[in-house]
PDB file of C-alpha atoms in Angstrom:
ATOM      1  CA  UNK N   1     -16.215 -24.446  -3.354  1.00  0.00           C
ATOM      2  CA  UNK N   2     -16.960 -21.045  -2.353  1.00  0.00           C
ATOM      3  CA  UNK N   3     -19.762 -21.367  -0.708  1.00  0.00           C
ATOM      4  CA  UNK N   4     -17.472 -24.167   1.558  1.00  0.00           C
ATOM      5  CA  UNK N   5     -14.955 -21.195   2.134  1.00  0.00           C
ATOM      6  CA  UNK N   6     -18.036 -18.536   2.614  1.00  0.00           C
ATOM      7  CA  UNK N   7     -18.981 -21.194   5.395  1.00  0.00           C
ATOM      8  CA  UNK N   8     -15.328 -21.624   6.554  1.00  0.00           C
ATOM      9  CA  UNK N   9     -15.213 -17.496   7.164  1.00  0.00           C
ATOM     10  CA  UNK N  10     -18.173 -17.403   8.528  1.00  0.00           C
ATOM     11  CA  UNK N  11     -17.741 -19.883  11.414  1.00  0.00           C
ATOM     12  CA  UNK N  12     -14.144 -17.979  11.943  1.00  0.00           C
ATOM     13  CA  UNK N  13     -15.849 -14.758  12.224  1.00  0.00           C
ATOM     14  CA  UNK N  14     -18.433 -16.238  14.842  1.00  0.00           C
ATOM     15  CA  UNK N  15     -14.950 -17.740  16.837  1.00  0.00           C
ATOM     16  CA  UNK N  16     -13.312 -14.370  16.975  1.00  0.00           C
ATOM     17  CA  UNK N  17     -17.041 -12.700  18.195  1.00  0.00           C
ATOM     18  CA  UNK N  18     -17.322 -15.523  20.635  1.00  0.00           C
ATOM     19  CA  UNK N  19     -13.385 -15.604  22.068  1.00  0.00           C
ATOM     20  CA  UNK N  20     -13.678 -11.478  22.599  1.00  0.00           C
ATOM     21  CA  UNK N  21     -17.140 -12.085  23.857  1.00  0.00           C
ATOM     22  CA  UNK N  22     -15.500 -14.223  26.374  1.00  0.00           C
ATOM     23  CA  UNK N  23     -17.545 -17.759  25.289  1.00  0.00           C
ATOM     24  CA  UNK N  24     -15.436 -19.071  22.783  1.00  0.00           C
ATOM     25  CA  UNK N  25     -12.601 -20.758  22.039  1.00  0.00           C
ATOM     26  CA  UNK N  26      -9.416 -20.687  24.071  1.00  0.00           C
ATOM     27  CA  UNK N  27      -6.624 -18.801  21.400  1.00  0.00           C
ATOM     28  CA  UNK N  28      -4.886 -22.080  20.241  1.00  0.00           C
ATOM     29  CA  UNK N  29      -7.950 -23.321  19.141  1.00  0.00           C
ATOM     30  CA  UNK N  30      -8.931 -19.763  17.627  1.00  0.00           C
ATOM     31  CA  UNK N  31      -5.636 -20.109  15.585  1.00  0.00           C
ATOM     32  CA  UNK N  32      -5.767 -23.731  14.408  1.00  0.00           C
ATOM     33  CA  UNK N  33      -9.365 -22.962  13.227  1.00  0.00           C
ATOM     34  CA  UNK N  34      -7.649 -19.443  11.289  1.00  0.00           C
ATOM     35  CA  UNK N  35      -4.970 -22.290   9.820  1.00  0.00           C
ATOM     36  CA  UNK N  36      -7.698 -24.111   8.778  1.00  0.00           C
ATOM     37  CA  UNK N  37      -9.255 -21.510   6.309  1.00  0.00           C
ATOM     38  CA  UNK N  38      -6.315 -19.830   5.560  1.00  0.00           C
ATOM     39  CA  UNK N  39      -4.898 -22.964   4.317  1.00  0.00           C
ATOM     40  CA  UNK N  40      -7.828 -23.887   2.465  1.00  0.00           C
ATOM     41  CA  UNK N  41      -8.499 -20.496   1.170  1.00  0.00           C
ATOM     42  CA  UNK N  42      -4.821 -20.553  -0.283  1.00  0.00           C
ATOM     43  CA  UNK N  43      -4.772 -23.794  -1.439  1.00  0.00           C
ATOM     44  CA  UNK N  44      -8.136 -22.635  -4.085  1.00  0.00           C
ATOM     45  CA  UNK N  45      -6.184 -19.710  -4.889  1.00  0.00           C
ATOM     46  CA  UNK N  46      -3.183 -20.680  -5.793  1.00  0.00           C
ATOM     47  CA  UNK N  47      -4.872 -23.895  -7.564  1.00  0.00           C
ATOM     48  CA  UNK N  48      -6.819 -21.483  -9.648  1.00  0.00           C
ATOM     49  CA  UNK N  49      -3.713 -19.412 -10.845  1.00  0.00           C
ATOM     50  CA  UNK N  50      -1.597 -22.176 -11.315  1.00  0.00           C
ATOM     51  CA  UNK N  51      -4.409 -25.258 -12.760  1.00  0.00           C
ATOM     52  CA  UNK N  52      -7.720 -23.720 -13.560  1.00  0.00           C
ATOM     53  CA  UNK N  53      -6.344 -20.045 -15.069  1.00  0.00           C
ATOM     54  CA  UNK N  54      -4.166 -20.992 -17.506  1.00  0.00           C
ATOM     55  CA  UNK N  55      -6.581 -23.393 -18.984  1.00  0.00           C
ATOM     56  CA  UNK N  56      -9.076 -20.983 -18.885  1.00  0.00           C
ATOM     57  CA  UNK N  57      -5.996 -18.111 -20.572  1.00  0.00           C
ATOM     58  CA  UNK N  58      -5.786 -20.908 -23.414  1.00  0.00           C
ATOM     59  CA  UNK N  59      -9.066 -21.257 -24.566  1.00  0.00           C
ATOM     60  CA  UNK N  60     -10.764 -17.925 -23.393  1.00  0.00           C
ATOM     61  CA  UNK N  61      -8.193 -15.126 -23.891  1.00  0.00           C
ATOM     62  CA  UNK N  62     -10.355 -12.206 -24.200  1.00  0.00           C
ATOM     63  CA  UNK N  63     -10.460 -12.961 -20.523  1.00  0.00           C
ATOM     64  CA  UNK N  64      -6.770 -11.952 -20.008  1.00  0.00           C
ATOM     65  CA  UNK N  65      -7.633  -9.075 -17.784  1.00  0.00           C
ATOM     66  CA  UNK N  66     -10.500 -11.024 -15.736  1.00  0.00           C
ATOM     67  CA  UNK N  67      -7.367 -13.674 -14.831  1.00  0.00           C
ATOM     68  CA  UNK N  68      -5.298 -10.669 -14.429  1.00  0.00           C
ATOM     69  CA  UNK N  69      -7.749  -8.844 -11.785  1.00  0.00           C
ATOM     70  CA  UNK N  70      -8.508 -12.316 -10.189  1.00  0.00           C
ATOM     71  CA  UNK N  71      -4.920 -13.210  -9.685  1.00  0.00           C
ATOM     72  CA  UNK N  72      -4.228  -9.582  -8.118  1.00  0.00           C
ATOM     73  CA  UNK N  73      -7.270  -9.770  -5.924  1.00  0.00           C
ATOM     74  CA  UNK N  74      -5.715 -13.743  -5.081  1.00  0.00           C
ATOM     75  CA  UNK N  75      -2.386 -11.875  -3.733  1.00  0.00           C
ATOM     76  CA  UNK N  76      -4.285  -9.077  -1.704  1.00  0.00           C
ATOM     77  CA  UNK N  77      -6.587 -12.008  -0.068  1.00  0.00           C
ATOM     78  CA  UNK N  78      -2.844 -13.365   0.773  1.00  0.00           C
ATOM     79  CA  UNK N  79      -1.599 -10.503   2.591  1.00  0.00           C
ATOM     80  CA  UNK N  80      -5.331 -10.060   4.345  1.00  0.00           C
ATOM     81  CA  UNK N  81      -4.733 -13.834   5.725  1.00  0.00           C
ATOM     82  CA  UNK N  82      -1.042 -12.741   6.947  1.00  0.00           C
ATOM     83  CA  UNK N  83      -2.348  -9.944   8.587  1.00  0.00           C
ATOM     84  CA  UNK N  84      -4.909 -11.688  10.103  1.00  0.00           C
ATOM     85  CA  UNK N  85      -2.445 -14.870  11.398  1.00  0.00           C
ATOM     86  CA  UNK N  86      -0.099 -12.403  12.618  1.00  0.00           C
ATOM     87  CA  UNK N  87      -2.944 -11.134  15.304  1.00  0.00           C
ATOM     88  CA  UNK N  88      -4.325 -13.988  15.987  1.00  0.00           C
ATOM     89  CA  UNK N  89      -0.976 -15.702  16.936  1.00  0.00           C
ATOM     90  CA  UNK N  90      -0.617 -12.959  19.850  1.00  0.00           C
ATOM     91  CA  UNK N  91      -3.899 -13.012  21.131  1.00  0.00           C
ATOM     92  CA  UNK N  92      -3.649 -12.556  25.017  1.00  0.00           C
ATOM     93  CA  UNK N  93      -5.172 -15.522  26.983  1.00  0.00           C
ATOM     94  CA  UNK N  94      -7.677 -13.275  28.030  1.00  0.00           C
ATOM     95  CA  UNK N  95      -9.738 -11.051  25.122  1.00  0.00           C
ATOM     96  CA  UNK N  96      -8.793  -7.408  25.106  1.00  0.00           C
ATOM     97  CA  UNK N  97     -11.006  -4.433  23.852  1.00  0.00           C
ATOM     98  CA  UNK N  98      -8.131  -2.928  21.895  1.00  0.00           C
ATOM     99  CA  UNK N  99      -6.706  -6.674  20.310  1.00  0.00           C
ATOM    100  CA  UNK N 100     -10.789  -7.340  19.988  1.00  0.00           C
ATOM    101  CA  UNK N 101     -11.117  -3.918  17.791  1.00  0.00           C
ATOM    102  CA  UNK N 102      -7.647  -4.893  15.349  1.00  0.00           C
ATOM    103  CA  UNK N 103      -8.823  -8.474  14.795  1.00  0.00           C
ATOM    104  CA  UNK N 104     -12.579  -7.799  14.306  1.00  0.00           C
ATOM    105  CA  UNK N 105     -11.584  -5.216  11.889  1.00  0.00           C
ATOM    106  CA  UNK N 106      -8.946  -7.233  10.283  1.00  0.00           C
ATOM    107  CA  UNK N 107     -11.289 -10.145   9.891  1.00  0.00           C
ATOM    108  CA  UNK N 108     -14.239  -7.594   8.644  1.00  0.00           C
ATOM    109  CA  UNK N 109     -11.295  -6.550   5.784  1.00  0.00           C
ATOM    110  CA  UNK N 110     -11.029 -10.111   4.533  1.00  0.00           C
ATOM    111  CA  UNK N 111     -14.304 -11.058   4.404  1.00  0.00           C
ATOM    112  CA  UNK N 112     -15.109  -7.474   2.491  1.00  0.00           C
ATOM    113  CA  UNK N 113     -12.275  -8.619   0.057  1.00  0.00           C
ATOM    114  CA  UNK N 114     -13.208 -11.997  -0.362  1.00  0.00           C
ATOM    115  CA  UNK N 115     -17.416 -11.537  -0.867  1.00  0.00           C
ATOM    116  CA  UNK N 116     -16.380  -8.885  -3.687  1.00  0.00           C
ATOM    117  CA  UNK N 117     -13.425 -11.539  -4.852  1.00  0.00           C
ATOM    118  CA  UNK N 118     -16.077 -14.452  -5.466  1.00  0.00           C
ATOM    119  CA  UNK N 119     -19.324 -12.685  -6.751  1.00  0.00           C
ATOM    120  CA  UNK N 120     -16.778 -11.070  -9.575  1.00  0.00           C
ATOM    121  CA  UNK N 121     -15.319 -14.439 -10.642  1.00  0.00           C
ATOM    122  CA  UNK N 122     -18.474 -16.006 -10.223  1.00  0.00           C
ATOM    123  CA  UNK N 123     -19.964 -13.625 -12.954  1.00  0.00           C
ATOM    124  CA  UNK N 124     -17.309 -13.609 -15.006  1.00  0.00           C
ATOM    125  CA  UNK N 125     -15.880 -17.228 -14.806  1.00  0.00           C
ATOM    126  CA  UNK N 126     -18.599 -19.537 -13.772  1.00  0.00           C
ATOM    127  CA  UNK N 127     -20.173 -20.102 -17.549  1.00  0.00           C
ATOM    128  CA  UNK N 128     -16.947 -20.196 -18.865  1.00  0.00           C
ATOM    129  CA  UNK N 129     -16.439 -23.004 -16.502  1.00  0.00           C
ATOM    130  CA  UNK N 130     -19.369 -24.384 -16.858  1.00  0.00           C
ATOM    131  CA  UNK N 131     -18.450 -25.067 -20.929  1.00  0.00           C
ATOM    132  CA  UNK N 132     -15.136 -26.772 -20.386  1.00  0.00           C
ATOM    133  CA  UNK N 133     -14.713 -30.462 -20.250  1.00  0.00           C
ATOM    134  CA  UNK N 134     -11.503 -30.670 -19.123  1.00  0.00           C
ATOM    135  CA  UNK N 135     -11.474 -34.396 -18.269  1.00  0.00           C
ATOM    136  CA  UNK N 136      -8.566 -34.363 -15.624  1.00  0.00           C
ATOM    137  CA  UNK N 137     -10.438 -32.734 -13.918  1.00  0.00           C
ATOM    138  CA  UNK N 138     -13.051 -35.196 -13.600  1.00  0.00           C
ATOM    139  CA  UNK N 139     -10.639 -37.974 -12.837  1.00  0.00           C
ATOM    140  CA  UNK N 140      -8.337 -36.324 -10.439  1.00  0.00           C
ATOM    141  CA  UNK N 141     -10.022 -32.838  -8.885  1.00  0.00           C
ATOM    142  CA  UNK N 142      -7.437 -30.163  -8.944  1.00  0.00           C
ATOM    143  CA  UNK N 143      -6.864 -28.075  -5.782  1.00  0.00           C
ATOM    144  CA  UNK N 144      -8.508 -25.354  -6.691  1.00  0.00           C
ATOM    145  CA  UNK N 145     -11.921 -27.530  -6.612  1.00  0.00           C
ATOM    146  CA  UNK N 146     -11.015 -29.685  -3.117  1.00  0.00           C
ATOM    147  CA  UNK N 147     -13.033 -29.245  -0.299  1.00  0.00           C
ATOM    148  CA  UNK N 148     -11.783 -31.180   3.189  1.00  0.00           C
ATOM    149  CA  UNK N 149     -14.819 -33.759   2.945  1.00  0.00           C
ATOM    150  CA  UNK N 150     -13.811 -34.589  -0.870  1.00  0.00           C
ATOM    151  CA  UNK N 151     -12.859 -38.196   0.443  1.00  0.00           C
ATOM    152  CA  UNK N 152     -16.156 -38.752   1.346  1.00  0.00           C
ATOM    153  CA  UNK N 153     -17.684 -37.210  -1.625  1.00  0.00           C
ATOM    154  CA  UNK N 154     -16.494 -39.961  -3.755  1.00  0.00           C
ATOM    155  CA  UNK N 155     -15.264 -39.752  -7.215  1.00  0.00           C
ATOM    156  CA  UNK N 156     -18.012 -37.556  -9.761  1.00  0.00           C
ATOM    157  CA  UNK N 157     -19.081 -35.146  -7.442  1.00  0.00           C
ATOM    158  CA  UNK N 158     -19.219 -31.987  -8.844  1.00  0.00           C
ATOM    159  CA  UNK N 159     -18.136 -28.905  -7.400  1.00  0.00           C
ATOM    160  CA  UNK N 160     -19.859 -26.441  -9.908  1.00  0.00           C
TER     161      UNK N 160
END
């Protein structure tokens, strides 16, 4: 899953460089493709605090604080994305050196966050995760584990 949202950022960075480069995508496209990640990025997050952390609170709680930092870092990420949707939705038709400077450094400011975000809950949570059988989740993958191309996955594919 995160490398899928590493991929996501990525290929939003490269449309912002692009659009200010004066090659890329025309704004409206810029912003759906913004939607796009923000929405997915969200939709981990806020599975994780409200699916995967509480599981993980019940059975591992000397990892209280880990949840606790994750969940903070989870509502900073949020603001980040507003930020970043904000500028984005009043990009000028044609790219400015000034709106070019905010956005790139906007976009640089989430993707700082969000690197640091998933190598600290990858070291902390991913062999914790690893040890669970939670069987829901093999039956019906939570949000916090969808990807867009889960339909074509097919049921058993694992995320992890």
């Amino acid at each position: 899953m995160h490398i899928w949202l590493r991929e996501m950022l990525e290929g939003l960075q490269d449309g912002v460089d692009d659009y200010f480069d004066g090659k890329g995508l025309p704004p409206r496209d810029l912003r759906a493709h913004c939607l796009s990640f923000c929405a997915a990025l969200t939709r981990h997050h806020t599975g994780e605090d409200r699916g995967a952390f509480p599981v993980i609170a019940e059975e591992f709680p000397e990892l209280g604080k880990v949840l606790s930092d994750l969940r903070t870092d989870h509502n900073h990420l949020d603001w980040l994305l507003g930020n970043l949707q904000k500028l984005l939705a009043s990009l000028p038709e044609k790219p400015d050196p000034v709106t070019a400077s905010k956005v790139r450094q906007e976009v640089e400011a989430l993707s700082a966050v969000m690197r640091t975000h998933f190598i600290y809950e990858e070291k902390k949570l991913i062999s914790v995760l690893n040890s669970m059988d939670v069987p829901g989740w093999h039956e019906n993958r939570p949000d916090f584990l969808l990807i867009d191309d889960d339909e074509e996955d097919g049921p058993g594919t694992s995320p992890w």
